[in-house]
JSON list of C-alpha atoms in Angstrom, two decimals:
[
{"chain": "A", "resi": 1, "resn": "THR", "atom": "CA", "xyz": [114.22, -236.17, -73.66]},
{"chain": "A", "resi": 2, "resn": "TYR", "atom": "CA", "xyz": [117.44, -234.88, -72.79]},
{"chain": "A", "resi": 3, "resn": "ILE", "atom": "CA", "xyz": [120.80, -237.02, -73.73]},
{"chain": "A", "resi": 4, "resn": "PHE", "atom": "CA", "xyz": [124.15, -235.94, -71.05]},
{"chain": "A", "resi": 5, "resn": "GLU", "atom": "CA", "xyz": [127.27, -235.31, -72.72]},
{"chain": "A", "resi": 6, "resn": "GLY", "atom": "CA", "xyz": [126.91, -232.02, -74.21]},
{"chain": "A", "resi": 7, "resn": "LYS", "atom": "CA", "xyz": [123.85, -233.37, -76.36]},
{"chain": "A", "resi": 8, "resn": "LYS", "atom": "CA", "xyz": [119.98, -232.23, -76.01]},
{"chain": "A", "resi": 9, "resn": "ILE", "atom": "CA", "xyz": [117.40, -233.80, -77.93]},
{"chain": "A", "resi": 10, "resn": "HIS", "atom": "CA", "xyz": [113.64, -232.95, -78.01]},
{"chain": "A", "resi": 11, "resn": "ARG", "atom": "CA", "xyz": [111.11, -234.36, -79.82]},
{"chain": "A", "resi": 12, "resn": "ILE", "atom": "CA", "xyz": [107.16, -234.07, -80.50]},
{"chain": "A", "resi": 13, "resn": "TYR", "atom": "CA", "xyz": [105.22, -237.42, -81.17]},
{"chain": "A", "resi": 14, "resn": "CYS", "atom": "CA", "xyz": [102.53, -237.55, -82.82]},
{"chain": "A", "resi": 15, "resn": "SER", "atom": "CA", "xyz": [99.83, -240.46, -82.19]},
{"chain": "A", "resi": 16, "resn": "LYS", "atom": "CA", "xyz": [97.88, -240.54, -85.56]},
{"chain": "A", "resi": 17, "resn": "SER", "atom": "CA", "xyz": [98.17, -242.09, -88.36]},
{"chain": "A", "resi": 18, "resn": "ILE", "atom": "CA", "xyz": [98.18, -240.58, -91.88]},
{"chain": "A", "resi": 19, "resn": "SER", "atom": "CA", "xyz": [94.99, -242.37, -92.52]},
{"chain": "A", "resi": 20, "resn": "GLU", "atom": "CA", "xyz": [93.33, -241.44, -88.77]},
{"chain": "A", "resi": 21, "resn": "GLU", "atom": "CA", "xyz": [94.73, -237.79, -89.91]},
{"chain": "A", "resi": 22, "resn": "LYS", "atom": "CA", "xyz": [92.69, -237.62, -93.72]},
{"chain": "A", "resi": 23, "resn": "GLU", "atom": "CA", "xyz": [89.23, -239.19, -91.59]},
{"chain": "A", "resi": 24, "resn": "ALA", "atom": "CA", "xyz": [89.81, -235.53, -88.94]},
{"chain": "A", "resi": 25, "resn": "LYS", "atom": "CA", "xyz": [90.22, -233.57, -92.13]},
{"chain": "A", "resi": 26, "resn": "GLY", "atom": "CA", "xyz": [87.18, -235.61, -94.10]},
{"chain": "A", "resi": 27, "resn": "VAL", "atom": "CA", "xyz": [89.41, -236.39, -96.52]},
{"chain": "A", "resi": 28, "resn": "ASN", "atom": "CA", "xyz": [87.63, -239.08, -98.55]},
{"chain": "A", "resi": 29, "resn": "SER", "atom": "CA", "xyz": [90.27, -241.78, -98.73]},
{"chain": "A", "resi": 30, "resn": "GLU", "atom": "CA", "xyz": [87.94, -243.65, -101.25]},
{"chain": "A", "resi": 31, "resn": "THR", "atom": "CA", "xyz": [90.51, -244.53, -104.34]},
{"chain": "A", "resi": 32, "resn": "PHE", "atom": "CA", "xyz": [89.79, -243.55, -107.94]},
{"chain": "A", "resi": 33, "resn": "ALA", "atom": "CA", "xyz": [89.76, -247.84, -108.67]},
{"chain": "A", "resi": 34, "resn": "ASP", "atom": "CA", "xyz": [87.22, -248.05, -105.71]},
{"chain": "A", "resi": 35, "resn": "LYS", "atom": "CA", "xyz": [85.23, -245.62, -107.27]},
{"chain": "A", "resi": 36, "resn": "ILE", "atom": "CA", "xyz": [84.69, -246.73, -110.83]},
{"chain": "A", "resi": 37, "resn": "GLN", "atom": "CA", "xyz": [84.80, -250.16, -109.55]},
{"chain": "A", "resi": 38, "resn": "ALA", "atom": "CA", "xyz": [81.55, -249.12, -108.07]},
{"chain": "A", "resi": 39, "resn": "ASN", "atom": "CA", "xyz": [80.49, -247.34, -111.01]},
{"chain": "A", "resi": 40, "resn": "ASN", "atom": "CA", "xyz": [80.48, -250.39, -112.76]},
{"chain": "A", "resi": 41, "resn": "ARG", "atom": "CA", "xyz": [78.36, -252.88, -110.13]},
{"chain": "A", "resi": 42, "resn": "THR", "atom": "CA", "xyz": [75.73, -249.97, -109.97]},
{"chain": "A", "resi": 43, "resn": "ILE", "atom": "CA", "xyz": [75.75, -250.16, -114.07]},
{"chain": "A", "resi": 44, "resn": "LYS", "atom": "CA", "xyz": [75.98, -253.95, -114.38]},
{"chain": "A", "resi": 45, "resn": "ASN", "atom": "CA", "xyz": [72.77, -254.07, -112.07]},
{"chain": "A", "resi": 46, "resn": "SER", "atom": "CA", "xyz": [71.04, -251.50, -113.72]},
{"chain": "A", "resi": 47, "resn": "ILE", "atom": "CA", "xyz": [70.57, -253.91, -117.39]},
{"chain": "A", "resi": 48, "resn": "ALA", "atom": "CA", "xyz": [67.45, -255.64, -117.52]},
{"chain": "A", "resi": 49, "resn": "THR", "atom": "CA", "xyz": [68.58, -258.35, -120.39]},
{"chain": "A", "resi": 50, "resn": "ASP", "atom": "CA", "xyz": [71.56, -260.87, -120.21]},
{"chain": "A", "resi": 51, "resn": "GLU", "atom": "CA", "xyz": [71.67, -259.60, -123.52]},
{"chain": "A", "resi": 52, "resn": "THR", "atom": "CA", "xyz": [73.20, -256.67, -122.44]},
{"chain": "A", "resi": 53, "resn": "GLN", "atom": "CA", "xyz": [74.71, -257.18, -119.82]},
{"chain": "A", "resi": 54, "resn": "LYS", "atom": "CA", "xyz": [77.05, -259.31, -122.79]},
{"chain": "A", "resi": 55, "resn": "LEU", "atom": "CA", "xyz": [77.77, -255.76, -123.92]},
{"chain": "A", "resi": 56, "resn": "ILE", "atom": "CA", "xyz": [79.49, -254.46, -119.95]},
{"chain": "A", "resi": 57, "resn": "PRO", "atom": "CA", "xyz": [83.25, -255.97, -119.63]},
{"chain": "A", "resi": 58, "resn": "ASN", "atom": "CA", "xyz": [83.52, -257.77, -116.74]},
{"chain": "A", "resi": 59, "resn": "ILE", "atom": "CA", "xyz": [86.34, -255.75, -115.13]},
{"chain": "A", "resi": 60, "resn": "SER", "atom": "CA", "xyz": [88.53, -256.19, -112.26]},
{"chain": "A", "resi": 61, "resn": "LEU", "atom": "CA", "xyz": [90.27, -253.32, -110.57]},
{"chain": "A", "resi": 62, "resn": "GLU", "atom": "CA", "xyz": [90.73, -254.96, -106.97]},
{"chain": "A", "resi": 63, "resn": "LYS", "atom": "CA", "xyz": [94.30, -253.62, -106.27]},
{"chain": "A", "resi": 64, "resn": "SER", "atom": "CA", "xyz": [96.97, -255.78, -104.10]},
{"chain": "A", "resi": 65, "resn": "PRO", "atom": "CA", "xyz": [99.84, -253.76, -102.30]},
{"chain": "A", "resi": 66, "resn": "ASP", "atom": "CA", "xyz": [102.48, -254.32, -105.44]},
{"chain": "A", "resi": 67, "resn": "ASP", "atom": "CA", "xyz": [100.05, -253.36, -108.16]},
{"chain": "A", "resi": 68, "resn": "ASP", "atom": "CA", "xyz": [101.27, -250.08, -107.62]},
{"chain": "A", "resi": 69, "resn": "ALA", "atom": "CA", "xyz": [105.10, -251.40, -107.93]},
{"chain": "A", "resi": 70, "resn": "ALA", "atom": "CA", "xyz": [104.09, -253.57, -110.66]},
{"chain": "A", "resi": 71, "resn": "ASP", "atom": "CA", "xyz": [102.23, -250.65, -112.92]},
{"chain": "A", "resi": 72, "resn": "GLY", "atom": "CA", "xyz": [104.79, -247.81, -111.82]},
{"chain": "A", "resi": 73, "resn": "SER", "atom": "CA", "xyz": [103.02, -245.86, -110.31]},
{"chain": "A", "resi": 74, "resn": "TYR", "atom": "CA", "xyz": [104.49, -243.53, -107.21]},
{"chain": "A", "resi": 75, "resn": "ARG", "atom": "CA", "xyz": [103.05, -241.98, -103.89]},
{"chain": "A", "resi": 76, "resn": "LYS", "atom": "CA", "xyz": [103.24, -238.53, -104.22]},
{"chain": "A", "resi": 77, "resn": "VAL", "atom": "CA", "xyz": [104.64, -236.33, -101.24]},
{"chain": "A", "resi": 78, "resn": "ILE", "atom": "CA", "xyz": [105.25, -232.75, -101.30]},
{"chain": "A", "resi": 79, "resn": "VAL", "atom": "CA", "xyz": [108.24, -230.60, -99.06]},
{"chain": "A", "resi": 80, "resn": "VAL", "atom": "CA", "xyz": [107.68, -226.84, -99.17]},
{"chain": "A", "resi": 81, "resn": "GLY", "atom": "CA", "xyz": [109.48, -223.87, -97.15]},
{"chain": "A", "resi": 82, "resn": "LYS", "atom": "CA", "xyz": [111.76, -220.88, -97.28]},
{"chain": "A", "resi": 83, "resn": "THR", "atom": "CA", "xyz": [114.89, -220.55, -99.19]},
{"chain": "A", "resi": 84, "resn": "ALA", "atom": "CA", "xyz": [117.34, -222.69, -96.71]},
{"chain": "A", "resi": 85, "resn": "VAL", "atom": "CA", "xyz": [115.25, -224.20, -93.77]},
{"chain": "A", "resi": 86, "resn": "GLY", "atom": "CA", "xyz": [116.50, -227.71, -94.94]},
{"chain": "A", "resi": 87, "resn": "LYS", "atom": "CA", "xyz": [114.49, -229.06, -96.74]},
{"chain": "A", "resi": 88, "resn": "THR", "atom": "CA", "xyz": [116.60, -230.58, -99.68]},
{"chain": "A", "resi": 89, "resn": "THR", "atom": "CA", "xyz": [118.65, -231.79, -96.38]},
{"chain": "A", "resi": 90, "resn": "LEU", "atom": "CA", "xyz": [115.66, -233.03, -94.78]},
{"chain": "A", "resi": 91, "resn": "ILE", "atom": "CA", "xyz": [115.00, -235.39, -98.34]},
{"chain": "A", "resi": 92, "resn": "GLU", "atom": "CA", "xyz": [118.70, -236.80, -98.01]},
{"chain": "A", "resi": 93, "resn": "GLY", "atom": "CA", "xyz": [117.87, -237.11, -94.67]},
{"chain": "A", "resi": 94, "resn": "ILE", "atom": "CA", "xyz": [115.01, -239.53, -95.22]},
{"chain": "A", "resi": 95, "resn": "ALA", "atom": "CA", "xyz": [116.95, -241.14, -97.96]},
{"chain": "A", "resi": 96, "resn": "SER", "atom": "CA", "xyz": [119.56, -241.96, -95.79]},
{"chain": "A", "resi": 97, "resn": "CYS", "atom": "CA", "xyz": [117.22, -243.62, -93.24]},
{"chain": "A", "resi": 98, "resn": "LEU", "atom": "CA", "xyz": [115.72, -245.83, -95.88]},
{"chain": "A", "resi": 99, "resn": "GLY", "atom": "CA", "xyz": [119.28, -247.06, -96.65]},
{"chain": "A", "resi": 100, "resn": "VAL", "atom": "CA", "xyz": [118.36, -246.09, -100.09]},
{"chain": "A", "resi": 101, "resn": "VAL", "atom": "CA", "xyz": [119.66, -243.32, -102.80]},
{"chain": "A", "resi": 102, "resn": "PHE", "atom": "CA", "xyz": [117.07, -241.10, -104.55]},
{"chain": "A", "resi": 103, "resn": "LYS", "atom": "CA", "xyz": [117.10, -240.26, -108.18]},
{"chain": "A", "resi": 104, "resn": "GLN", "atom": "CA", "xyz": [117.18, -236.52, -108.79]},
{"chain": "A", "resi": 105, "resn": "CYS", "atom": "CA", "xyz": [114.59, -236.10, -111.67]},
{"chain": "A", "resi": 106, "resn": "ASP", "atom": "CA", "xyz": [114.02, -232.95, -113.62]},
{"chain": "A", "resi": 107, "resn": "GLY", "atom": "CA", "xyz": [111.13, -230.85, -111.82]},
{"chain": "A", "resi": 108, "resn": "ASP", "atom": "CA", "xyz": [109.44, -228.15, -114.07]},
{"chain": "A", "resi": 109, "resn": "GLY", "atom": "CA", "xyz": [110.73, -224.98, -112.81]},
{"chain": "A", "resi": 110, "resn": "THR", "atom": "CA", "xyz": [108.71, -224.66, -109.80]},
{"chain": "A", "resi": 111, "resn": "TYR", "atom": "CA", "xyz": [109.99, -227.83, -107.99]},
{"chain": "A", "resi": 112, "resn": "SER", "atom": "CA", "xyz": [112.64, -230.66, -107.86]},
{"chain": "A", "resi": 113, "resn": "VAL", "atom": "CA", "xyz": [111.99, -234.25, -107.79]},
{"chain": "A", "resi": 114, "resn": "PHE", "atom": "CA", "xyz": [113.42, -237.24, -105.72]},
{"chain": "A", "resi": 115, "resn": "GLU", "atom": "CA", "xyz": [112.33, -240.22, -106.48]},
{"chain": "A", "resi": 116, "resn": "ASP", "atom": "CA", "xyz": [112.88, -243.48, -104.46]},
{"chain": "A", "resi": 117, "resn": "GLU", "atom": "CA", "xyz": [112.19, -246.34, -107.28]},
{"chain": "A", "resi": 118, "resn": "ILE", "atom": "CA", "xyz": [112.21, -248.82, -104.03]},
{"chain": "A", "resi": 119, "resn": "ASN", "atom": "CA", "xyz": [109.64, -247.74, -102.22]},
{"chain": "A", "resi": 120, "resn": "LYS", "atom": "CA", "xyz": [107.93, -246.05, -105.37]},
{"chain": "A", "resi": 121, "resn": "ILE", "atom": "CA", "xyz": [107.57, -242.26, -103.85]},
{"chain": "A", "resi": 122, "resn": "GLN", "atom": "CA", "xyz": [108.42, -239.38, -105.77]},
{"chain": "A", "resi": 123, "resn": "TRP", "atom": "CA", "xyz": [109.35, -236.18, -103.26]},
{"chain": "A", "resi": 124, "resn": "TYR", "atom": "CA", "xyz": [108.32, -232.64, -104.80]},
{"chain": "A", "resi": 125, "resn": "GLU", "atom": "CA", "xyz": [110.68, -229.99, -103.21]},
{"chain": "A", "resi": 126, "resn": "VAL", "atom": "CA", "xyz": [109.13, -226.66, -103.99]},
{"chain": "A", "resi": 127, "resn": "ASN", "atom": "CA", "xyz": [111.54, -224.11, -104.78]},
{"chain": "A", "resi": 128, "resn": "GLY", "atom": "CA", "xyz": [112.60, -221.88, -101.56]},
{"chain": "A", "resi": 129, "resn": "ILE", "atom": "CA", "xyz": [109.98, -219.29, -100.88]},
{"chain": "A", "resi": 130, "resn": "ASP", "atom": "CA", "xyz": [111.17, -215.52, -100.20]},
{"chain": "A", "resi": 131, "resn": "LEU", "atom": "CA", "xyz": [108.84, -214.12, -99.03]},
{"chain": "A", "resi": 132, "resn": "GLY", "atom": "CA", "xyz": [106.77, -211.96, -101.22]},
{"chain": "A", "resi": 133, "resn": "ILE", "atom": "CA", "xyz": [103.18, -212.54, -102.10]},
{"chain": "A", "resi": 134, "resn": "LYS", "atom": "CA", "xyz": [104.11, -212.90, -105.63]},
{"chain": "A", "resi": 135, "resn": "GLU", "atom": "CA", "xyz": [106.36, -215.89, -104.54]},
{"chain": "A", "resi": 136, "resn": "ILE", "atom": "CA", "xyz": [103.63, -216.86, -102.16]},
{"chain": "A", "resi": 137, "resn": "ASP", "atom": "CA", "xyz": [101.08, -217.27, -104.71]},
{"chain": "A", "resi": 138, "resn": "GLN", "atom": "CA", "xyz": [103.31, -219.32, -106.61]},
{"chain": "A", "resi": 139, "resn": "ALA", "atom": "CA", "xyz": [104.22, -221.95, -104.09]},
{"chain": "A", "resi": 140, "resn": "PHE", "atom": "CA", "xyz": [100.43, -221.76, -103.10]},
{"chain": "A", "resi": 141, "resn": "ASN", "atom": "CA", "xyz": [99.76, -222.40, -106.73]},
{"chain": "A", "resi": 142, "resn": "THR", "atom": "CA", "xyz": [102.51, -225.19, -107.34]},
{"chain": "A", "resi": 143, "resn": "VAL", "atom": "CA", "xyz": [100.82, -227.53, -104.29]},
{"chain": "A", "resi": 144, "resn": "THR", "atom": "CA", "xyz": [97.18, -226.88, -105.08]},
{"chain": "A", "resi": 145, "resn": "ARG", "atom": "CA", "xyz": [98.54, -228.42, -108.54]},
{"chain": "A", "resi": 146, "resn": "LEU", "atom": "CA", "xyz": [100.23, -231.21, -107.08]},
{"chain": "A", "resi": 147, "resn": "ILE", "atom": "CA", "xyz": [97.33, -231.57, -104.69]},
{"chain": "A", "resi": 148, "resn": "SER", "atom": "CA", "xyz": [95.17, -232.10, -108.26]},
{"chain": "A", "resi": 149, "resn": "GLU", "atom": "CA", "xyz": [97.66, -234.88, -109.37]},
{"chain": "A", "resi": 150, "resn": "ASN", "atom": "CA", "xyz": [96.96, -237.14, -106.09]},
{"chain": "A", "resi": 151, "resn": "ALA", "atom": "CA", "xyz": [99.90, -235.97, -103.72]},
{"chain": "A", "resi": 152, "resn": "ASP", "atom": "CA", "xyz": [98.93, -237.42, -100.67]},
{"chain": "A", "resi": 153, "resn": "SER", "atom": "CA", "xyz": [101.17, -235.42, -97.61]},
{"chain": "A", "resi": 154, "resn": "LEU", "atom": "CA", "xyz": [102.87, -232.38, -97.05]},
{"chain": "A", "resi": 155, "resn": "VAL", "atom": "CA", "xyz": [106.06, -231.50, -94.87]},
{"chain": "A", "resi": 156, "resn": "TYR", "atom": "CA", "xyz": [106.09, -227.74, -94.12]},
{"chain": "A", "resi": 157, "resn": "CYS", "atom": "CA", "xyz": [109.44, -227.12, -93.20]},
{"chain": "A", "resi": 158, "resn": "ILE", "atom": "CA", "xyz": [110.48, -224.32, -90.84]},
{"chain": "A", "resi": 159, "resn": "SER", "atom": "CA", "xyz": [113.94, -223.83, -89.65]},
{"chain": "A", "resi": 160, "resn": "ALA", "atom": "CA", "xyz": [113.93, -223.76, -85.60]},
{"chain": "A", "resi": 161, "resn": "GLU", "atom": "CA", "xyz": [117.28, -221.97, -86.01]},
{"chain": "A", "resi": 162, "resn": "SER", "atom": "CA", "xyz": [115.14, -218.80, -86.93]},
{"chain": "A", "resi": 163, "resn": "GLY", "atom": "CA", "xyz": [112.98, -218.76, -83.47]},
{"chain": "A", "resi": 164, "resn": "ARG", "atom": "CA", "xyz": [110.36, -217.32, -85.54]},
{"chain": "A", "resi": 165, "resn": "VAL", "atom": "CA", "xyz": [107.55, -217.43, -88.02]},
{"chain": "A", "resi": 166, "resn": "GLU", "atom": "CA", "xyz": [106.60, -214.66, -90.18]},
{"chain": "A", "resi": 167, "resn": "ASP", "atom": "CA", "xyz": [102.98, -213.65, -90.29]},
{"chain": "A", "resi": 168, "resn": "ILE", "atom": "CA", "xyz": [103.23, -213.92, -94.32]},
{"chain": "A", "resi": 169, "resn": "GLU", "atom": "CA", "xyz": [104.50, -217.54, -93.70]},
{"chain": "A", "resi": 170, "resn": "LYS", "atom": "CA", "xyz": [101.08, -218.38, -91.32]},
{"chain": "A", "resi": 171, "resn": "GLU", "atom": "CA", "xyz": [98.45, -217.48, -94.20]},
{"chain": "A", "resi": 172, "resn": "LEU", "atom": "CA", "xyz": [100.11, -219.48, -95.97]},
{"chain": "A", "resi": 173, "resn": "ILE", "atom": "CA", "xyz": [100.45, -222.78, -94.19]},
{"chain": "A", "resi": 174, "resn": "ARG", "atom": "CA", "xyz": [96.91, -221.92, -93.16]},
{"chain": "A", "resi": 175, "resn": "ARG", "atom": "CA", "xyz": [95.79, -221.62, -96.91]},
{"chain": "A", "resi": 176, "resn": "ILE", "atom": "CA", "xyz": [97.64, -225.18, -97.37]},
{"chain": "A", "resi": 177, "resn": "ALA", "atom": "CA", "xyz": [96.03, -226.68, -94.27]},
{"chain": "A", "resi": 178, "resn": "ASP", "atom": "CA", "xyz": [92.59, -226.06, -95.48]},
{"chain": "A", "resi": 179, "resn": "LYS", "atom": "CA", "xyz": [93.41, -227.71, -98.74]},
{"chain": "A", "resi": 180, "resn": "ASP", "atom": "CA", "xyz": [92.47, -231.58, -98.75]},
{"chain": "A", "resi": 181, "resn": "ILE", "atom": "CA", "xyz": [96.38, -233.00, -97.42]},
{"chain": "A", "resi": 182, "resn": "VAL", "atom": "CA", "xyz": [97.41, -234.53, -94.32]},
{"chain": "A", "resi": 183, "resn": "THR", "atom": "CA", "xyz": [100.28, -231.10, -93.57]},
{"chain": "A", "resi": 184, "resn": "ILE", "atom": "CA", "xyz": [102.69, -231.82, -91.08]},
{"chain": "A", "resi": 185, "resn": "ILE", "atom": "CA", "xyz": [105.31, -229.18, -90.12]},
{"chain": "A", "resi": 186, "resn": "ALA", "atom": "CA", "xyz": [108.74, -229.91, -89.85]},
{"chain": "A", "resi": 187, "resn": "LEU", "atom": "CA", "xyz": [110.52, -227.66, -87.39]},
{"chain": "A", "resi": 188, "resn": "THR", "atom": "CA", "xyz": [114.52, -228.22, -89.12]},
{"chain": "A", "resi": 189, "resn": "MET", "atom": "CA", "xyz": [117.44, -227.45, -87.31]},
{"chain": "A", "resi": 190, "resn": "CYS", "atom": "CA", "xyz": [116.38, -228.64, -83.75]},
{"chain": "A", "resi": 191, "resn": "TYR", "atom": "CA", "xyz": [119.83, -228.34, -82.14]},
{"chain": "A", "resi": 192, "resn": "LYS", "atom": "CA", "xyz": [118.90, -225.40, -79.87]},
{"chain": "A", "resi": 193, "resn": "GLU", "atom": "CA", "xyz": [118.36, -225.94, -75.89]},
{"chain": "A", "resi": 194, "resn": "ASP", "atom": "CA", "xyz": [114.56, -224.83, -75.74]},
{"chain": "A", "resi": 195, "resn": "LEU", "atom": "CA", "xyz": [112.55, -224.93, -78.39]},
{"chain": "A", "resi": 196, "resn": "HIS", "atom": "CA", "xyz": [109.04, -224.92, -76.76]},
{"chain": "A", "resi": 197, "resn": "GLU", "atom": "CA", "xyz": [107.85, -221.43, -77.29]},
{"chain": "A", "resi": 198, "resn": "MET", "atom": "CA", "xyz": [108.71, -222.01, -80.81]},
{"chain": "A", "resi": 199, "resn": "VAL", "atom": "CA", "xyz": [106.75, -225.29, -81.11]},
{"chain": "A", "resi": 200, "resn": "LYS", "atom": "CA", "xyz": [103.96, -223.49, -79.39]},
{"chain": "A", "resi": 201, "resn": "ALA", "atom": "CA", "xyz": [104.23, -220.62, -81.87]},
{"chain": "A", "resi": 202, "resn": "VAL", "atom": "CA", "xyz": [103.73, -222.91, -84.66]},
{"chain": "A", "resi": 203, "resn": "SER", "atom": "CA", "xyz": [101.11, -225.51, -83.32]},
{"chain": "A", "resi": 204, "resn": "ASP", "atom": "CA", "xyz": [99.16, -222.53, -82.83]},
{"chain": "A", "resi": 205, "resn": "VAL", "atom": "CA", "xyz": [98.76, -221.67, -86.77]},
{"chain": "A", "resi": 206, "resn": "SER", "atom": "CA", "xyz": [96.58, -224.21, -87.48]},
{"chain": "A", "resi": 207, "resn": "ASN", "atom": "CA", "xyz": [94.73, -227.06, -85.56]},
{"chain": "A", "resi": 208, "resn": "LYS", "atom": "CA", "xyz": [95.02, -228.92, -89.04]},
{"chain": "A", "resi": 209, "resn": "VAL", "atom": "CA", "xyz": [98.78, -229.59, -89.01]},
{"chain": "A", "resi": 210, "resn": "SER", "atom": "CA", "xyz": [101.15, -231.98, -86.79]},
{"chain": "A", "resi": 211, "resn": "VAL", "atom": "CA", "xyz": [104.16, -230.51, -85.94]},
{"chain": "A", "resi": 212, "resn": "MET", "atom": "CA", "xyz": [107.39, -232.38, -85.38]},
{"chain": "A", "resi": 213, "resn": "GLN", "atom": "CA", "xyz": [111.26, -231.43, -84.21]},
{"chain": "A", "resi": 214, "resn": "VAL", "atom": "CA", "xyz": [113.98, -232.67, -86.96]},
{"chain": "A", "resi": 215, "resn": "LEU", "atom": "CA", "xyz": [117.60, -232.87, -87.18]},
{"chain": "A", "resi": 216, "resn": "ALA", "atom": "CA", "xyz": [118.47, -234.44, -90.38]},
{"chain": "A", "resi": 217, "resn": "LYS", "atom": "CA", "xyz": [122.13, -234.58, -89.89]},
{"chain": "A", "resi": 218, "resn": "THR", "atom": "CA", "xyz": [124.69, -234.30, -87.02]},
{"chain": "A", "resi": 219, "resn": "TYR", "atom": "CA", "xyz": [125.05, -230.58, -85.93]},
{"chain": "A", "resi": 220, "resn": "HIS", "atom": "CA", "xyz": [129.12, -230.08, -84.82]},
{"chain": "A", "resi": 221, "resn": "THR", "atom": "CA", "xyz": [128.80, -227.46, -82.29]},
{"chain": "A", "resi": 222, "resn": "GLY", "atom": "CA", "xyz": [132.10, -226.20, -83.14]},
{"chain": "A", "resi": 223, "resn": "VAL", "atom": "CA", "xyz": [133.15, -226.63, -79.09]},
{"chain": "A", "resi": 224, "resn": "LYS", "atom": "CA", "xyz": [135.55, -229.32, -77.64]},
{"chain": "A", "resi": 225, "resn": "HIS", "atom": "CA", "xyz": [134.50, -231.06, -74.05]},
{"chain": "A", "resi": 226, "resn": "PRO", "atom": "CA", "xyz": [136.71, -228.98, -71.94]},
{"chain": "A", "resi": 227, "resn": "VAL", "atom": "CA", "xyz": [138.25, -232.53, -70.60]},
{"chain": "A", "resi": 228, "resn": "THR", "atom": "CA", "xyz": [138.37, -235.09, -73.38]},
{"chain": "A", "resi": 229, "resn": "GLY", "atom": "CA", "xyz": [138.75, -232.34, -76.43]},
{"chain": "A", "resi": 230, "resn": "GLN", "atom": "CA", "xyz": [136.43, -234.20, -78.50]},
{"chain": "A", "resi": 231, "resn": "PRO", "atom": "CA", "xyz": [134.20, -232.10, -80.44]},
{"chain": "A", "resi": 232, "resn": "LEU", "atom": "CA", "xyz": [130.64, -231.82, -79.14]},
{"chain": "A", "resi": 233, "resn": "MET", "atom": "CA", "xyz": [127.94, -232.82, -81.70]},
{"chain": "A", "resi": 234, "resn": "VAL", "atom": "CA", "xyz": [124.30, -232.76, -81.40]},
{"chain": "A", "resi": 235, "resn": "ASP", "atom": "CA", "xyz": [122.74, -236.25, -83.46]},
{"chain": "A", "resi": 236, "resn": "ALA", "atom": "CA", "xyz": [120.41, -236.74, -85.91]},
{"chain": "A", "resi": 237, "resn": "PHE", "atom": "CA", "xyz": [117.09, -237.48, -84.52]},
{"chain": "A", "resi": 238, "resn": "GLY", "atom": "CA", "xyz": [113.13, -237.25, -85.99]},
{"chain": "A", "resi": 239, "resn": "VAL", "atom": "CA", "xyz": [113.70, -238.30, -89.00]},
{"chain": "A", "resi": 240, "resn": "ASN", "atom": "CA", "xyz": [112.73, -242.03, -87.97]},
{"chain": "A", "resi": 241, "resn": "ASP", "atom": "CA", "xyz": [109.51, -240.16, -86.56]},
{"chain": "A", "resi": 242, "resn": "LEU", "atom": "CA", "xyz": [108.41, -238.44, -89.28]},
{"chain": "A", "resi": 243, "resn": "CYS", "atom": "CA", "xyz": [109.22, -241.41, -91.86]},
{"chain": "A", "resi": 244, "resn": "GLU", "atom": "CA", "xyz": [106.33, -243.54, -89.84]},
{"chain": "A", "resi": 245, "resn": "ARG", "atom": "CA", "xyz": [104.26, -240.32, -89.51]},
{"chain": "A", "resi": 246, "resn": "LEU", "atom": "CA", "xyz": [104.09, -240.49, -93.20]},
{"chain": "A", "resi": 247, "resn": "GLU", "atom": "CA", "xyz": [103.22, -244.31, -92.63]},
{"chain": "A", "resi": 248, "resn": "ILE", "atom": "CA", "xyz": [106.74, -245.24, -94.67]},
{"chain": "A", "resi": 249, "resn": "GLU", "atom": "CA", "xyz": [108.04, -248.37, -93.94]},
{"chain": "A", "resi": 250, "resn": "ILE", "atom": "CA", "xyz": [111.41, -248.06, -92.44]}
]
């Protein structure tokens, strides 16, 4: 979509929801509580006598939409990418989009945590990657650990400003996409006129990821309109779409 007056906006819309993406990737969306409840029923049904039946507590694990907020549990979303690709700026843009202030919490040295106490989401920003084998492996291990701790979505940031994706980074994306997690590639800093080739190159990395173009904050071009003398800017865009893709209510 192009906006006249010196501003150009390019967007890719993703139609699949996270639940559809999980189904496509074979991710089991059954919750831990569902499994325990099913197991509880199986055990009870296998008990033959009334006396032994009394020994098993009648535990209800049905959850309402507000239970997560009540028990203090948080959804976890991972944000990862090279150094200086706009990971923190993207998280700040999401906070602005949601109209909340994220609380920055201590990480473990391999990531920082931004906590949304309103929507009960924790954003884990993995330390910026310098593309050496050691750094790549460390980032992958951190991502793997966070996935094991029930992170359900990952946003991999690539700067559109660079105009390319290095081979070692492509391999990291493939390794992450093979994990049981919904993976979105966010092309950040999308203020250039034509990013078709960049989008195609990123899309070709893996068929298990979706690609979105984002400009998390207004970009000041440093150029003035030849008639009005007003500074020309490219308005922020794509953050709302990313939130919708992550199934976050705006």
